[in-house]
Coordinates of C-alpha atoms and ligand atoms in Angstrom, one line a residue:
X22 CA 94.7 74.1 87.1
X23 CA 97.3 75.0 84.1
X24 CA 94.7 74.9 81.6
X25 CA 94.5 78.2 80.0
X26 CA 91.0 79.7 79.9
X27 CA 89.4 82.0 77.3
X28 CA 89.5 85.5 78.0
X29 CA 87.6 88.2 76.1
X30 CA 89.0 89.8 73.3
X31 CA 88.8 93.4 74.7
X32 CA 90.8 91.7 78.1
X33 CA 93.2 90.2 75.4
X34 CA 93.6 93.8 73.7
X35 CA 93.9 95.9 76.9
X36 CA 96.8 93.6 78.2
X37 CA 98.3 93.9 74.7
X38 CA 98.6 97.6 74.9
X39 CA 102.1 99.2 74.9
X40 CA 102.8 99.6 78.4
X41 CA 101.7 103.5 79.3
X42 CA 100.4 105.5 82.3
X43 CA 98.3 108.6 82.6
X44 CA 100.2 112.0 83.0
X45 CA 97.6 114.9 82.4
X46 CA 96.3 114.1 78.6
X47 CA 99.5 112.1 78.3
X48 CA 99.6 108.3 77.9
X49 CA 103.1 108.0 78.7
X50 CA 106.2 105.4 79.2
X51 CA 108.4 106.0 82.4
X52 CA 110.7 109.0 82.5
X53 CA 113.8 106.5 82.3
X54 CA 111.6 103.4 80.1
X55 CA 111.5 101.2 82.9
X56 CA 109.0 98.3 83.1
X57 CA 107.4 96.2 85.7
X58 CA 106.2 92.7 85.0
X59 CA 102.4 92.0 85.9
X60 CA 101.5 88.8 86.6
X61 CA 98.8 86.5 86.2
X62 CA 98.2 84.7 90.0
X63 CA 96.3 81.8 88.6
X64 CA 99.1 80.6 86.5
X65 CA 102.3 82.7 87.8
X66 CA 103.0 83.8 84.1
X67 CA 103.7 87.2 83.1
X68 CA 100.6 88.9 82.1
X69 CA 102.2 92.0 80.7
X70 CA 104.2 95.1 81.5
X71 CA 103.5 98.5 83.1
X72 CA 105.9 101.5 83.6
X73 CA 108.0 101.7 86.7
X74 CA 107.2 105.5 87.6
X75 CA 110.5 107.1 88.6
X76 CA 110.4 110.0 91.2
X77 CA 110.6 112.3 88.1
X78 CA 107.6 110.9 86.7
X79 CA 105.8 111.5 90.2
X80 CA 107.0 115.1 90.2
X81 CA 105.7 115.7 86.8
X82 CA 102.2 114.0 87.5
X83 CA 101.7 116.0 90.9
X84 CA 102.8 119.5 88.9
X85 CA 100.0 118.7 86.4
X86 CA 97.5 117.9 89.1
X87 CA 98.4 121.0 91.1
X88 CA 98.2 123.2 87.9
X89 CA 94.9 121.8 87.0
X90 CA 93.8 122.5 90.7
X91 CA 94.5 126.0 90.6
X92 CA 93.8 127.2 87.2
X93 CA 91.3 125.2 84.6
X94 CA 87.8 124.5 83.9
X95 CA 87.8 121.9 86.6
X96 CA 88.9 124.4 89.1
X97 CA 86.0 126.8 88.2
X98 CA 83.3 123.9 87.5
X99 CA 79.9 123.9 89.2
X100 CA 78.8 121.5 91.9
X101 CA 75.9 120.0 89.2
X102 CA 78.3 119.8 86.7
X103 CA 80.8 117.5 89.4
X104 CA 77.9 115.8 90.1
X105 CA 76.6 115.0 86.4
X106 CA 80.8 113.8 85.5
X107 CA 80.6 111.1 88.6
X108 CA 77.7 109.8 87.5
X109 CA 78.6 109.7 83.7
X110 CA 81.8 107.9 85.0
X111 CA 79.8 105.4 86.7
X112 CA 77.8 104.8 83.9
X113 CA 80.9 104.0 82.0
X114 CA 82.0 101.5 84.6
X115 CA 78.8 100.1 84.3
X116 CA 78.9 99.6 80.6
X117 CA 82.7 98.1 80.5
X118 CA 81.8 96.0 84.0
X119 CA 82.1 92.5 82.3
X120 CA 85.7 93.8 81.0
X121 CA 86.7 95.0 84.2
X122 CA 86.0 92.2 86.1
X123 CA 87.8 90.1 83.8
X124 CA 91.3 92.5 84.0
X125 CA 90.5 92.5 87.8
X126 CA 90.4 88.7 87.6
X127 CA 93.6 88.3 85.8
X128 CA 95.5 90.8 87.7
X129 CA 94.6 89.7 91.4
X130 CA 93.3 86.1 90.7
X131 CA 89.7 86.7 92.3
X132 CA 86.9 85.3 90.6
X133 CA 85.8 87.2 87.7
X134 CA 81.7 86.6 88.7
X135 CA 82.5 87.7 92.1
X136 CA 84.8 90.7 90.9
X137 CA 81.5 92.0 88.5
X138 CA 79.0 91.2 91.3
X139 CA 80.9 92.6 94.3
X140 CA 83.9 94.9 93.1
X141 CA 82.6 96.4 90.3
X142 CA 79.3 97.1 91.6
X143 CA 80.5 98.1 94.8
X144 CA 82.5 101.1 92.7
X145 CA 79.4 101.9 90.8
X146 CA 77.0 102.6 93.8
X147 CA 79.8 104.3 95.6
X148 CA 80.4 106.6 92.8
X149 CA 76.9 107.3 92.3
X150 CA 76.4 108.1 96.4
X151 CA 79.5 110.5 96.0
X152 CA 77.9 112.3 92.7
X153 CA 74.8 113.3 95.1
X154 CA 77.5 114.7 97.3
X155 CA 79.0 117.4 95.1
X156 CA 76.0 119.3 95.5
X157 CA 75.6 118.9 99.1
X158 CA 78.9 120.0 100.5
X159 CA 78.0 123.0 102.7
X160 CA 79.3 125.4 105.3
X161 CA 77.8 127.6 108.1
X162 CA 76.9 131.0 109.1
X163 CA 77.6 132.1 112.6
X164 CA 77.1 135.4 114.6
X165 CA 80.5 135.9 116.6
X166 CA 80.1 138.1 120.0
X167 CA 83.2 138.2 121.6
X168 CA 83.3 140.3 124.9
X169 CA 85.7 143.2 123.6
X170 CA 83.6 143.9 120.5
X171 CA 84.8 147.2 119.4
X172 CA 81.6 149.6 119.9
X173 CA 79.6 150.1 116.6
X174 CA 81.0 147.3 115.0
X175 CA 79.0 143.9 114.1
X176 CA 80.5 141.0 113.0
X177 CA 79.2 138.0 110.4
X178 CA 80.9 135.2 109.8
X179 CA 80.8 132.0 107.5
X180 CA 82.6 128.9 107.0
X181 CA 83.4 127.6 103.7
X182 CA 84.5 124.2 103.0
X183 CA 87.1 124.0 100.1
X184 CA 88.4 121.2 98.1
X185 CA 91.7 120.2 99.8
X186 CA 93.7 120.4 96.6
X187 CA 96.0 117.6 95.0
X188 CA 95.1 114.3 96.7
X189 CA 97.9 111.5 96.3
X190 CA 96.4 108.2 96.7
X191 CA 98.7 105.0 97.2
X192 CA 96.3 101.7 97.1
X193 CA 96.9 97.9 98.1
X194 CA 96.2 95.1 95.7
X195 CA 93.3 93.0 97.3
X196 CA 90.6 95.0 96.1
X197 CA 92.4 97.4 93.5
X198 CA 89.2 99.0 92.0
X199 CA 87.3 99.5 95.0
X200 CA 90.3 101.3 96.8
X201 CA 90.8 103.4 94.1
X202 CA 87.2 104.6 93.9
X203 CA 86.8 105.1 97.4
X204 CA 89.9 107.6 97.2
X205 CA 88.6 108.9 93.7
X206 CA 84.9 109.5 94.5
X207 CA 85.5 112.0 97.4
X208 CA 88.2 113.8 95.6
X209 CA 86.2 114.2 92.4
X210 CA 82.6 115.2 94.6
X211 CA 84.7 118.0 96.3
X212 CA 86.9 119.2 93.6
X213 CA 90.2 117.9 94.4
X214 CA 92.9 116.5 91.4
X215 CA 94.4 113.3 92.0
X216 CA 97.2 111.3 91.3
X217 CA 96.7 107.3 91.9
X218 CA 99.7 104.9 92.7
X219 CA 97.7 101.5 92.2
X220 CA 99.6 98.4 93.9
X221 CA 103.1 97.3 92.2
X222 CA 101.0 94.1 91.6
X223 CA 97.7 95.5 90.4
X224 CA 98.0 98.3 87.9
X225 CA 95.2 97.0 85.3
X226 CA 92.1 98.5 86.6
X227 CA 93.8 101.8 87.5
X228 CA 94.8 102.5 84.1
X229 CA 91.2 101.4 82.7
X230 CA 89.8 103.8 85.4
X231 CA 91.9 106.8 83.9
X232 CA 90.8 105.9 80.6
X233 CA 87.3 105.9 81.4
X234 CA 87.6 109.1 83.5
X235 CA 88.9 111.0 80.3
X236 CA 85.9 109.5 78.3
X237 CA 83.6 111.0 81.0
X238 CA 84.9 114.4 80.2
X239 CA 87.1 114.8 83.2
X240 CA 89.6 117.8 82.1
X241 CA 93.1 115.9 81.6
X242 CA 95.0 116.5 84.6
X243 CA 92.4 115.7 87.2
X244 CA 92.9 112.0 87.4
X245 CA 96.6 111.0 86.8
X246 CA 97.8 107.4 87.2
X247 CA 101.4 106.6 88.2
X248 CA 102.3 102.9 88.0
X249 CA 105.4 101.7 89.9
X250 CA 107.0 100.3 92.8
X251 CA 106.0 101.5 96.3
X252 CA 109.4 102.3 97.8
X253 CA 110.0 104.3 94.4
X254 CA 106.9 106.4 92.8
X255 CA 104.8 106.0 96.3
X256 CA 107.6 107.3 98.7
X257 CA 108.0 109.9 95.9
X258 CA 104.4 110.9 96.1
X259 CA 104.1 110.5 99.9
X260 CA 106.8 113.3 100.5
X261 CA 106.0 115.7 97.7
X262 CA 105.3 119.1 99.2
X263 CA 102.9 119.8 96.5
X264 CA 100.6 117.1 97.5
X265 CA 97.9 118.5 99.7
X266 CA 96.3 115.3 101.4
X267 CA 97.8 111.6 101.1
X268 CA 95.4 108.8 101.4
X269 CA 96.5 105.3 101.8
X270 CA 95.3 101.8 102.2
X271 CA 97.6 98.9 102.7
X272 CA 100.1 97.7 105.6
X273 CA 100.5 99.3 108.8
X274 CA 104.2 99.4 108.5
X275 CA 104.2 101.4 105.5
X276 CA 101.2 103.4 106.4
X277 CA 103.7 104.7 109.2
X278 CA 106.2 105.6 106.9
X279 CA 103.6 107.5 104.8
X280 CA 102.3 109.5 108.1
X281 CA 106.0 110.4 108.8
X282 CA 106.3 111.9 105.4
X283 CA 103.1 113.6 105.5
X284 CA 103.9 115.4 108.6
X285 CA 107.3 117.0 107.0
X286 CA 105.1 118.8 104.8
X287 CA 101.9 118.9 106.9
X288 CA 100.4 117.1 104.3
X289 CA 96.8 116.0 105.6
X290 CA 96.8 112.2 105.6
X291 CA 93.9 109.4 106.1
X292 CA 95.5 105.9 106.6
X293 CA 93.1 102.7 106.3
X294 CA 95.6 100.1 107.3
X295 CA 95.6 96.4 108.5
X296 CA 93.1 94.5 110.9
X297 CA 92.9 91.2 112.7
X298 CA 89.3 91.7 113.7
X299 CA 87.5 89.1 116.1
X300 CA 84.3 87.3 115.6
X301 CA 82.8 86.3 118.9
X302 CA 80.2 83.7 119.0
X303 CA 78.1 83.6 122.0
X304 CA 76.5 80.1 122.9
X305 CA 72.8 81.4 122.1
X306 CA 73.7 82.6 118.6
X307 CA 72.1 80.7 115.7
X308 CA 75.3 78.5 115.0
X309 CA 74.7 77.8 111.7
X310 CA 74.6 81.3 110.4
X311 CA 77.4 82.1 112.6
X312 CA 79.6 79.4 110.6
X313 CA 78.7 80.2 107.7
X314 CA 79.1 84.3 108.2
X315 CA 82.6 83.8 109.7
X316 CA 83.7 81.5 107.2
X317 CA 82.6 84.0 104.2
X318 CA 84.4 86.7 106.5
X319 CA 87.8 85.0 106.1
X320 CA 87.6 83.0 103.1
X321 CA 86.3 85.7 100.6
X322 CA 88.7 87.3 98.4
X323 CA 91.0 84.4 99.7
X324 CA 91.2 86.1 103.0
X325 CA 92.8 89.3 101.7
X326 CA 90.4 91.4 103.3
X327 CA 91.8 94.2 105.8
X328 CA 88.4 93.6 108.3
X329 CA 88.5 89.6 107.3
X330 CA 87.1 87.6 110.3
X331 CA 90.5 86.3 111.0
X332 CA 90.4 85.7 114.7
X333 CA 87.3 83.6 116.0
X334 CA 86.5 83.2 119.7
X335 CA 83.6 80.8 120.4
X336 CA 81.9 80.0 124.0
X337 CA 83.1 76.9 125.2
X338 CA 80.2 74.7 125.0
X339 CA 79.4 75.3 121.0
X340 CA 83.2 75.8 120.0
X341 CA 83.9 72.2 118.8
X342 CA 80.3 72.4 116.7
X343 CA 81.1 75.8 115.1
X344 CA 84.7 75.2 114.4
X345 CA 83.8 71.9 112.8
X346 CA 80.9 73.4 111.0
X347 CA 83.3 76.3 109.5
X348 CA 85.9 73.6 108.8
X349 CA 83.4 71.8 106.6
X350 CA 82.8 74.9 104.8
X351 CA 86.3 75.3 104.0
X352 CA 86.8 71.9 102.8
X353 CA 84.0 72.1 100.3
X354 CA 85.3 75.4 98.7
X355 CA 86.1 75.0 95.2
X356 CA 89.7 76.3 94.6
X357 CA 90.8 77.1 90.9
X358 CA 91.4 79.6 88.4
X359 CA 89.2 83.1 89.1
X360 CA 88.1 82.7 85.3
X361 CA 86.3 79.5 86.1
X362 CA 82.9 80.7 87.1
X363 CA 82.6 77.7 89.6
X364 CA 85.7 78.7 91.6
X365 CA 85.3 79.9 94.9
X366 CA 88.6 80.1 96.4
X367 CA 91.3 81.8 93.8
X368 CA 95.1 82.3 94.4
X369 CA 96.5 84.5 96.3
X370 CA 97.8 87.9 94.7
X371 CA 101.4 87.0 94.6
X372 CA 104.4 84.6 94.9
X373 CA 105.4 86.7 97.9
X374 CA 102.1 86.9 99.5
X375 CA 101.5 82.9 99.1
X376 CA 105.1 82.4 101.1
X377 CA 104.0 85.0 103.8
X378 CA 100.8 82.9 104.4
X379 CA 102.1 79.8 104.1
X380 CA 105.1 80.7 106.3
X381 CA 102.6 81.8 109.4
X382 CA 100.9 78.4 108.5
X383 CA 104.2 76.8 109.1
X384 CA 105.1 78.6 112.3
X385 CA 101.9 77.7 113.7
X386 CA 102.6 74.2 113.0
X387 CA 106.2 74.5 114.7
X388 CA 104.5 76.1 117.8
X389 CA 102.3 72.9 118.4
X390 CA 98.9 74.7 117.0
X391 CA 96.5 72.0 115.3
X392 CA 95.6 72.4 111.7
X393 CA 92.0 71.7 111.7
X394 CA 91.7 71.8 107.8
X395 CA 93.6 72.9 105.0
X396 CA 97.3 74.2 105.6
X397 CA 98.7 73.4 102.2
X398 CA 100.0 75.4 99.4
X399 CA 100.3 74.2 96.0
X400 CA 100.9 76.0 92.3
X401 CA 101.5 76.5 89.6
X402 CA 99.8 79.9 90.5
X403 CA 99.6 81.2 94.3
X404 CA 97.4 79.0 96.0
X405 CA 96.7 78.3 99.9
X406 CA 93.9 76.0 101.0
X407 CA 91.6 77.4 103.3
X408 CA 92.7 76.9 106.9
X409 CA 91.7 76.6 110.4
X410 CA 93.9 76.5 113.3
X411 CA 92.8 75.5 117.1
X412 CA 94.5 74.9 119.8
X413 CA 96.3 77.9 119.5
X414 CA 97.6 80.8 122.2
X415 CA 96.4 84.5 121.9
X416 CA 100.1 85.7 122.0
X417 CA 100.8 83.4 119.2
X418 CA 102.0 85.5 116.0
X419 CA 99.1 84.1 114.0
X420 CA 96.9 85.7 116.5
X421 CA 98.6 88.8 117.1
X422 CA 99.8 89.3 113.5
X423 CA 97.9 90.2 110.3
X424 CA 98.2 87.0 107.8
X425 CA 95.8 88.3 104.8
X426 CA 95.4 85.2 103.5
X427 CA 92.4 82.4 104.0
X428 CA 93.8 81.4 107.6
X429 CA 91.6 81.5 110.6
X430 CA 92.4 81.2 114.1
X431 CA 89.9 79.8 116.5
X432 CA 89.9 79.8 120.5
X433 CA 87.3 79.2 123.2
X434 CA 86.3 81.5 126.0
X435 CA 84.2 81.1 128.9
X436 CA 82.0 84.5 129.6
X437 CA 81.8 88.0 128.0
X438 CA 84.3 89.6 129.9
X439 CA 87.1 86.8 128.5
X440 CA 85.4 87.4 125.1
X441 CA 85.8 91.4 125.3
X442 CA 89.5 91.2 126.9
X443 CA 90.7 88.6 124.1
X444 CA 88.7 90.4 121.5
X445 CA 90.6 93.9 122.3
X446 CA 93.8 92.0 123.0
X447 CA 95.6 93.1 119.9
X448 CA 97.1 96.1 118.2
X449 CA 94.6 96.4 115.4
X450 CA 90.8 97.7 115.5
X451 CA 89.4 98.1 112.1
X452 CA 86.3 95.4 112.5
X453 CA 84.5 92.9 115.0
X454 CA 81.6 90.8 114.9
X455 CA 79.5 89.6 117.5
X456 CA 77.1 86.4 116.8
X457 CA 74.2 86.3 119.5
X458 CA 70.2 86.8 119.6
X459 CA 70.9 88.0 123.1
X460 CA 70.0 91.5 122.8
X461 CA 71.1 92.7 126.3
X462 CA 74.7 91.0 125.8
X463 CA 75.1 92.6 122.4
X464 CA 74.3 96.0 123.5
X465 CA 76.8 95.5 126.5
X466 CA 79.5 94.3 124.2
X467 CA 79.2 97.0 121.3
X468 CA 80.8 100.0 123.1
X469 CA 83.5 97.8 124.8
X470 CA 84.8 96.9 121.5
X471 CA 87.7 98.9 120.3
X472 CA 87.1 99.2 116.3
X473 CA 86.0 101.1 113.9
X474 CA 82.8 98.9 112.8
X475 CA 81.1 96.5 114.8
X476 CA 78.5 94.1 113.3
X477 CA 76.3 92.1 114.9
X478 CA 75.0 88.7 113.2
X479 CA 76.9 89.5 110.1
X480 CA 80.6 90.4 109.1
X481 CA 82.4 92.9 106.7
X482 CA 79.2 94.8 105.8
X483 CA 80.2 98.0 104.1
X484 CA 78.2 100.5 102.4
X485 CA 78.5 104.0 100.9
X486 CA 76.3 105.5 103.3
X487 CA 78.6 104.2 106.6
X488 CA 81.9 105.2 107.8
X489 CA 84.5 103.0 107.6
X490 CA 87.8 103.0 109.1
X491 CA 90.1 102.1 112.1
X492 CA 90.9 102.6 115.8
X493 CA 94.2 101.8 117.1
X494 CA 97.2 100.4 114.5
X495 CA 94.2 100.2 111.7
X496 CA 94.7 103.9 110.9
X497 CA 93.6 107.1 110.8
X498 CA 90.6 108.6 109.4
X499 CA 87.3 107.5 107.8
X500 CA 86.1 106.4 104.6
X501 CA 82.8 106.8 102.9
X502 CA 79.4 107.9 104.7
X503 CA 79.2 111.9 105.2
X504 CA 82.5 111.6 107.4
X505 CA 84.7 111.2 104.4
X506 CA 83.8 114.8 102.9
X507 CA 85.8 116.0 106.2
X508 CA 88.8 114.5 105.0
X509 CA 89.1 116.1 101.4
X510 CA 88.0 119.5 102.3
X511 CA 89.5 122.4 104.5
X512 CA 87.5 124.6 106.6
X513 CA 87.7 128.6 106.0
X514 CA 86.5 130.8 108.7
X515 CA 85.7 133.9 107.1
X516 CA 84.8 137.0 109.4
X517 CA 83.3 140.3 108.0
X518 CA 83.0 143.4 110.4
X519 CA 80.5 145.8 109.4
Ligands
LIG26 P1 102.2 97.4 101.5 O1 101.5 98.2 102.4 O2 103.6 97.3 101.3 O3 101.6 98.2 100.0 C1 100.5 98.9 99.8 C2 101.0 100.3 98.8 O4 101.7 100.9 99.3 C3 101.1 99.7 97.4 O5 100.8 100.4 96.1 C4 102.9 99.9 97.7 O6 103.2 99.9 96.1 C5 102.7 101.2 98.4 N1 104.1 101.2 99.2 C6 105.1 100.2 99.7 N2 106.0 100.7 100.0 C7 106.1 102.2 100.0 C8 106.9 103.0 100.5 N3 108.0 102.9 101.3 N4 106.2 104.6 100.2 C9 105.2 104.7 99.7 N5 104.2 103.8 99.2 C10 104.7 102.3 99.3 O7 101.4 96.0 101.3 P2 102.1 94.6 100.8 O8 103.6 94.6 100.8 O9 101.7 94.4 99.3 O10 101.6 93.9 101.6 C11 101.9 93.5 102.9 C12 101.0 92.8 103.9 O11 100.3 94.4 104.1 C13 99.8 92.1 103.5 O12 100.4 90.7 103.9 C14 98.9 92.4 104.8 O13 99.1 92.1 105.8 C15 98.9 93.9 104.4 N6 98.1 94.6 103.7 C16 97.0 95.1 104.1 C17 96.1 95.9 103.4 C18 94.8 96.3 104.3 O14 93.6 96.8 103.5 N7 94.6 96.3 105.4 C19 96.2 95.8 102.1 C20 97.4 95.4 101.7 C21 98.4 94.7 102.3
LIG27 MN1 105.0 96.0 100.2

C-alpha cells in the first residue's frame, strides 16, 4: 500500500507548479501569501499546496466577475458563440482526460480508471448537453387583457430570460470535477460569470478547469477560482452582496448557513445537500441484481456519494439472503491506491472523514448493532473497509444521519406500508430505489416516496437530461435537465402599450 506508484510526468508537473489561483487573467497567490496543504489520501502525504484565499481575494474575484458580467465581450456574446465555447471547453477536457482523471485520483483518492470513465466523461457529456441549451433559452409572448384597460390602448407583453449574473459556486470534495461542472455548465450556457470555491481538500481539478477555460477562449473574468478554507473564503463568497446567485453542494449544516447568508442579500440560492437514500427490496425482485445494485450504490466512490444507497430495507423472507450477498460482494472488493487499475475501493478523502466514518461504526458497535462485514479502518492513507451493519434500530444515528462512507445499514420489513414508512422516516430526501418486478407495487410506491429521484431496479442513475436535487433537508432547487435553466436566469416581464 505504501509503495509509491508512478504518475504521469504531466501530473507531476501540475502538482509541482507554484501554488496559484485564478482571478481574471491573473494566476495569483493569496493576498496574505497564506497556503494550504493538499494531501494524497492514499498515503497521507502532502501532495502540494494551494493558496488559502482570503476575504480580500474573494472580494477581488467577485468584482472582476461583476465587471466582466456587466461590460465585456462576454456580456455581448451571441448564444451561438457561448454554445461553441462550451463545446470547445468539453473538447479540451476530452483531450486532457487522462491527466485530469489522475489528478482527481491523487487529490481525492478515487480510482483513476473510474475517474476517467465516470467523473471526466460525465463532465464532457454534461458540458456538451449544456452547449445545446445556450441557443435554446427562450422567453414567451403574452397578450394582457385586464378589465380596466384604458379605452383605445392595446398591450403587448413579452417575458425575457436573462442571465442571473455573478454566480458564487461552493462545492464539496466527493466529485470535485463533476460538482464544479454541474455549476459551470448552466452558468456558461446562460451567460453568467462565476467565482468557484472548490473544497478545501480538493482544489486541483478546479484549477485545471480554469486553465482549460482560458485556453478554450473564455474571456478572463468569466470563470474565477478562489481556493481556500470554507469558513474563510467560502463564507466570504456566501455573504458577498455583489454575488447574484449562490450554488452550493455539501453538507446540510453548511448549506443552512449559506442559505441564511444568501437571504441577507436576497441572493438567489440553490442547495444540493446531504442524503440518506433508502433502497427497498421486495421479495419478488431479482435478488442478485438487487444485491449487486445496492452494493454498487453504497460502495462506489467509497460511499462518498450524496445519493448513495446507504439504508437498505429488505422484505423479511429474503432479508438474510440479500444481506449475505451484499456482504459477499463487499468482502471481495479490492482495496488500495486509486492509481492501481485493479483497485475497487480507494481511501476516503481525508483523515477527518476516515475518523468520522469509523466513529460511526464504533458507535454502532457500542449500541449493540452487528457488523456483518468490514468495520475496520487502516493506514497509511485513509482507508475504511466496506461495511454492512445489521440488527440496528430505525432511530439509531447510523440510520438517521449521513455517514458518507462505505457503510450500509440494513433492516427487514414486512409489508409495503412499513417499507414506505421506514424509507420516509429520515430528514433527507435525495434519492431512493425500489427493487421489484411487481409493476402495481412499484407504481403504488413511487408517489409515496419523499425524494427528488426514485430509481426502479437501479440506483444513482444520473443523466444531463434528468433534474437532480432534494426534497426535505436534501436541499432546494435542481441541477441538470431543462429545470436548471430556471435557476441560472431571471425572468423579466416587459409590457408595451400602443
Ligand atoms: P462541508 O459542507 O463543510 O463542505 C462543502 C464545501 O463548503 C467546501 O467547499 C467547504 O470549504 C465549504 N464550506 C465549509 N464551511 C463553510 C462555511 N462556513 N461557509 C461557506 N462555505 C463553507 O462538508 P465537509 O465538512 O467537507 O463534509 C462533512 C460532511 O458533509 C460529510 O461527512 C458528509 O456527510 C457531508 N457531505 C455531503 C456532501 C453531499 O454531496 N451531499 C458532500 C460533501 C460532504
Ligand atoms: Mn466542513
